[in-house]
Each structure stands twice: as structure tokens, then as C-alpha cells.
XYZ file of C-alpha atoms in Angstrom:
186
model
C 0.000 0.000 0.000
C 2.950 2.528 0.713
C 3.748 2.598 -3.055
C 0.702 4.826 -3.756
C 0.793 7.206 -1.586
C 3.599 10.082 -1.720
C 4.961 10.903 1.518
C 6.011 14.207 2.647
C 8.218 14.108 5.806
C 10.275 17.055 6.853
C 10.156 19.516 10.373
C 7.152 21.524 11.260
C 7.116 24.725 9.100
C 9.088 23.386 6.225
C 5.868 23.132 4.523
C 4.487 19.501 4.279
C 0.784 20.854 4.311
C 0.590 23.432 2.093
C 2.671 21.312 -0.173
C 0.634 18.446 0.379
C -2.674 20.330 -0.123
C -1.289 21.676 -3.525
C -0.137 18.097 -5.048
C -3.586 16.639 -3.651
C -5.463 19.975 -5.759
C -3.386 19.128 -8.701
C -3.652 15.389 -9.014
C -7.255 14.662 -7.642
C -6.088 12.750 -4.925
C -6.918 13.001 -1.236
C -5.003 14.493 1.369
C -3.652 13.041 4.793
C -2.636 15.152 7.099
C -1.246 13.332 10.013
C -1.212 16.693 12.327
C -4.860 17.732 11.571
C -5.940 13.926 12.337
C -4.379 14.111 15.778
C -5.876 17.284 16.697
C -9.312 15.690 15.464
C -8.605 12.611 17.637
C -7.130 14.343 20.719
C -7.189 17.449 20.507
C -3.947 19.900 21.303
C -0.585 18.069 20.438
C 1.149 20.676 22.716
C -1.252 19.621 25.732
C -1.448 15.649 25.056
C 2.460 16.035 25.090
C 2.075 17.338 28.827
C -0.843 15.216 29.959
C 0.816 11.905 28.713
C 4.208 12.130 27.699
C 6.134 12.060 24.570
C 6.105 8.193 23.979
C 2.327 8.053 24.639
C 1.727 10.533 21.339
C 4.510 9.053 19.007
C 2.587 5.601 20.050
C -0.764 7.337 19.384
C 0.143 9.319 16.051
C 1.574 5.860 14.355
C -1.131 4.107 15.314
C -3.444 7.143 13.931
C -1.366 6.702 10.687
C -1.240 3.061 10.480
C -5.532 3.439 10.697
C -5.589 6.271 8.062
C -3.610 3.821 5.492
C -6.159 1.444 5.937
C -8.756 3.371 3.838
C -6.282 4.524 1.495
C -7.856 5.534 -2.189
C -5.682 4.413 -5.016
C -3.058 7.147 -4.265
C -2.811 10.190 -1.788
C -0.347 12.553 -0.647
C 0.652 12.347 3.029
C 2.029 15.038 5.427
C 3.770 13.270 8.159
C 3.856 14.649 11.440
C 7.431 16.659 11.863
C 8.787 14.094 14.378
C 6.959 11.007 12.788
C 10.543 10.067 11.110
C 12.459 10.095 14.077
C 10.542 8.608 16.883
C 13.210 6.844 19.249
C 13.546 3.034 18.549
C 11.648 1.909 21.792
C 8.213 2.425 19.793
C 9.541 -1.613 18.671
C 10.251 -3.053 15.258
C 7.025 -2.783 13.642
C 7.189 1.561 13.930
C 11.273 0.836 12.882
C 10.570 -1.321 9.768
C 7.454 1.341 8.384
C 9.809 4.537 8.771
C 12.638 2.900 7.039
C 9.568 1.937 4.272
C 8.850 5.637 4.156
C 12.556 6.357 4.117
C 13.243 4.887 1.320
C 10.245 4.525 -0.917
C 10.826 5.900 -4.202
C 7.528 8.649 -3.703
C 8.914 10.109 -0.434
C 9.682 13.721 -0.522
C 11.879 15.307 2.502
C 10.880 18.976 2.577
C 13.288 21.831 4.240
C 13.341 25.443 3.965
C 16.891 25.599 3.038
C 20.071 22.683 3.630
C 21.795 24.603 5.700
C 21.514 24.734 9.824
C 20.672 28.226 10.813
C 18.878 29.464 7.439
C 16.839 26.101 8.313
C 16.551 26.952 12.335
C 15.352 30.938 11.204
C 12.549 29.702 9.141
C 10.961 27.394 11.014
C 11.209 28.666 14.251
C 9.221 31.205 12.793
C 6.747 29.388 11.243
C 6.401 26.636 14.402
C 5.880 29.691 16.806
C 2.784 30.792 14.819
C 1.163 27.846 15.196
C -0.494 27.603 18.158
C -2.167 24.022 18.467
C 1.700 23.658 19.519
C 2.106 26.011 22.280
C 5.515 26.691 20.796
C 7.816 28.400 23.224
C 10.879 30.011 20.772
C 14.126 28.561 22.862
C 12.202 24.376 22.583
C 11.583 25.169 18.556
C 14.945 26.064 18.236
C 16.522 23.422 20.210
C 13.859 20.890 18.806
C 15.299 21.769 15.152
C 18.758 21.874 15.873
C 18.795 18.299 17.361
C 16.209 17.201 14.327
C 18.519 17.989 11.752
C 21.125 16.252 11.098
C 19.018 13.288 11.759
C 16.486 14.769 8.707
C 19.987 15.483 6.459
C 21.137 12.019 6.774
C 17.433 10.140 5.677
C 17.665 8.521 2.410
C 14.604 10.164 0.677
C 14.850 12.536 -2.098
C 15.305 16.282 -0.932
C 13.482 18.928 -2.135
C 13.482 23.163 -1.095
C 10.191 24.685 0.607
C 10.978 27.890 0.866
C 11.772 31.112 -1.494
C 9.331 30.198 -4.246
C 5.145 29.725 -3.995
C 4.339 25.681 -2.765
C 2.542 25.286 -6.094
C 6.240 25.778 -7.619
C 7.808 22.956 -4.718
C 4.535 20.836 -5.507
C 4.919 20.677 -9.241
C 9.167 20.156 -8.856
C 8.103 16.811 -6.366
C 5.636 15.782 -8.908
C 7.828 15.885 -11.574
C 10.905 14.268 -10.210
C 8.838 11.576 -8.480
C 6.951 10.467 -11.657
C 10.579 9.056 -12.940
C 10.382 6.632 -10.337
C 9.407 2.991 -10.620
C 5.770 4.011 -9.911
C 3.852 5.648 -11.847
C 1.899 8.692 -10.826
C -1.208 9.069 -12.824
């Protein structure tokens, strides 16, 4: 089931949404967004990180995901949640063998405002600290990125800029690369 549905993984604020929303607009197909299915389920991510711990919503947004593929149409676009990739290894092998699926399937797009660190750090940490479903506090975004990277620069999915041109422009370039794959995007 993986192979039809492009994945978009990538830190919150690089643009996974709005670059999801656009590829779902321009193909027909429907959109998951893992983020706006936890909030519908449990409300603020921010507050069910307090009331229950970090484990407890990693646990609770795979299982959310692994519920949403279920009912999967013949091919979607996904917007993982920005920590969904790199969840720590006690979640057991079943979450370890689907992210290194998502890692590596051919229609998995890494979105990030810009390769490099602090150009990276800037942009989302303003971004993250408008949303507030988070509760953002400025210093945790910008240590929660710093850590985050590297581990996001070293995935083996195809990288792609979301920032400095409109998502429509990010959204066609992901389209276009990913339809060279060995699946076929129709």
C-alpha cells in the first residue's frame, strides 16, 4: 500500500501541508494530514504532550497513521507529522521497519526550507511559533530543530526546497521528479 501514496516528511514549518494540499489539488487525490488527524482525535498536540508524555503521542500518532492507510484511495499525498521520522527506537520493530519503508520509498519527498543549519533553524522557528495548536515556546523550537537535523539530512529520501518560491512551484518540482520513479503517478 505505501507505493501509492507520496509521503512528505520534513520539520514543522518546512511546509508539508501546504505542499501536500497543492499536489492533492493538482492530481485529484486526497489528502492526509497526520497533524490535523491528531488534533481531530485528541485534541492539542502541545497539551497531550504534557498530559501523557512524549512516547504516549509518538505511540498514538503511528497508530493514527497506520488506521488512516487502511482506507487509502488508489493514491494520496501524506504530510507526516514533523517528528513522525524520528521517533526513538523503543516504539519496537514494527514503527522501525514502516519509517525505514517511508525512508526509502521511491515517492517520499523530505521537505526543508533551506540545507543549511541556521537558514533552516530561522525559518521554522518562525513558522512553528505561529502555530499555536503547539504552544511553541521560541528557545524548545529552536533546540527541537537543531537536534532534528542532522538526523532529517542524513534520511535517504529525495530532498526537495520549501521555501523562497510559492508551494505550487515545490509541488509541481516533487511531482515531476517523483513520476521518474518505478511508480507511476497518474
Amino acid at each position: 500500500m505505501l507505493n501509492r501514496i507520496l509521503h512528505l516528511i520534513g520539520p514543522g514549518g518546512a511546509g508539508k501541508s501546504t505542499v501536500g494540499n497543492c499536489i492533492a489539488q493538482l492530481r485529484g487525490w486526497d489528502l492526509i494530514d497526520l497533524d490535523s488527524h491528531f488534533l481531530s482525535a485528541f485534541g492539542s498536540i502541545g497539551q497531550f504532550i504534557r498530559d501523557h508524555g512524549y512516547i504516549a503521542y509518538a505511540r498514538a500518532n503511528v497508530a493514527l497513521y497506520e488506521q488512516r492507510m487502511t482506507s487509502v484511495p488508489a493514491f494520496a499525498v501524506c504530510a507526516l507529522s514533523s517528528g513522525f521520522m524520528l521517533y526513538p527506537d523503543e516504539l519496537g520493530d514494527r514503527y522501525l521497519a514502516l519509517r525505514k519503508t517511508i525512508e526509502t520509498d521511491a515517492l517520499t519527498a523530505l521537505l526543508l526550507p533551506s540545507f543549511a543549519l541556521e537558514q533552516c533553524v530561522a525559518r521554522i522557528v518562525e513558522r512553528q511559533l505561529q502555530r499555536a495548536y503547539l504552544m511553541p515556546d521560541r528557545a524548545r523550537e529552536e533546540q527541537k530543530i537543531r537536534k532534528r537535523f542532522p538526523f532529517f539530512m542524513q534520511l535517504q529520501s529525495r530532498r526537495f526546497l520549501s521555501d523562497g518560491r510559492p508551494a505550487e512551484a515545490v509541488a509541481v518540482e516533487i511531482l515531476d521528479t517523483l513520476s521518474g520513479s518505478r511508480h507511476a503517478l497518474m
